Amino acid sequence: MTLEEKARTALRRYLIRCHKAISAGYPEIANMAPENAADYLIHLRDTGKITLTLETVGCQIVCQIEDMDRK
């Protein structure tokens, strides 16, 4: 598995695990199953429609989603 594949797997796991918190800030995925929402967000990232930024705040990881179409 390449480093890119490992990073993608880690991102997908994070998005699934934190679906509820992420969907509060990105309501388009609120009614999706966590697995489908993660795949959808990764697809949007891969096609350049959003950027996903993971940052640490204290001892938590926070995901920020920026919609590139709204810029």
Coordinates of C-alpha atoms in Angstrom, one line a residue:
M1 CA 0.0 0.0 0.0
T2 CA 1.4 3.4 -1.0
L3 CA 1.6 6.4 1.4
E4 CA -1.2 8.0 -0.6
E5 CA -3.4 5.0 -0.2
K6 CA -2.7 4.8 3.6
A7 CA -3.5 8.5 3.9
R8 CA -6.8 8.0 2.0
T9 CA -7.7 5.0 4.2
A10 CA -6.9 7.0 7.4
L11 CA -9.0 10.0 6.1
R12 CA -11.9 7.7 5.3
R13 CA -11.8 6.1 8.7
Y14 CA -11.8 9.5 10.4
L15 CA -14.7 10.8 8.3
I16 CA -16.7 7.7 9.1
R17 CA -15.9 7.9 12.8
C18 CA -16.7 11.6 13.1
H19 CA -19.7 11.7 10.7
K20 CA -22.1 13.3 13.2
A21 CA -19.7 16.2 14.0
I22 CA -18.7 16.7 10.4
S23 CA -22.3 16.7 9.2
A24 CA -23.2 19.5 11.6
G25 CA -20.8 21.7 9.6
Y26 CA -21.7 20.2 6.2
P27 CA -25.4 19.4 6.3
E28 CA -25.4 17.9 2.8
I29 CA -24.2 14.6 4.3
A30 CA -26.3 14.6 7.4
N31 CA -28.8 12.0 6.0
M32 CA -26.2 9.8 4.4
A33 CA -24.8 6.6 6.0
P34 CA -21.3 7.5 7.4
E35 CA -19.6 5.2 4.9
N36 CA -21.4 6.8 1.9
A37 CA -20.8 10.3 3.3
A38 CA -17.0 9.6 3.6
D39 CA -16.8 8.3 0.1
Y40 CA -18.8 11.3 -1.2
L41 CA -16.6 13.8 0.6
I42 CA -13.5 12.1 -0.7
H43 CA -14.9 12.2 -4.2
L44 CA -15.7 15.9 -3.9
R45 CA -12.1 16.4 -2.7
D46 CA -10.6 14.4 -5.5
T47 CA -12.7 16.4 -8.1
G48 CA -11.6 19.7 -6.6
K49 CA -15.1 20.8 -5.4
I50 CA -14.0 20.9 -1.7
T51 CA -10.9 21.0 0.4
L52 CA -10.6 18.9 3.5
T53 CA -8.3 20.2 6.2
L54 CA -7.5 18.3 9.4
E55 CA -6.0 20.3 12.2
T56 CA -5.3 19.6 15.8
V57 CA -6.9 21.8 18.4
G58 CA -5.7 20.8 21.8
C59 CA -5.8 17.1 21.8
Q60 CA -8.6 16.8 19.2
I61 CA -8.5 16.6 15.4
V62 CA -10.9 19.0 13.7
C63 CA -12.0 18.7 10.1
Q64 CA -12.7 21.8 8.1
I65 CA -14.5 21.6 4.8
E66 CA -14.2 24.5 2.3
D67 CA -16.6 24.5 -0.6
M68 CA -14.5 25.6 -3.6
D69 CA -17.7 26.6 -5.6
R70 CA -18.6 29.2 -3.0
K71 CA -15.3 31.0 -3.2

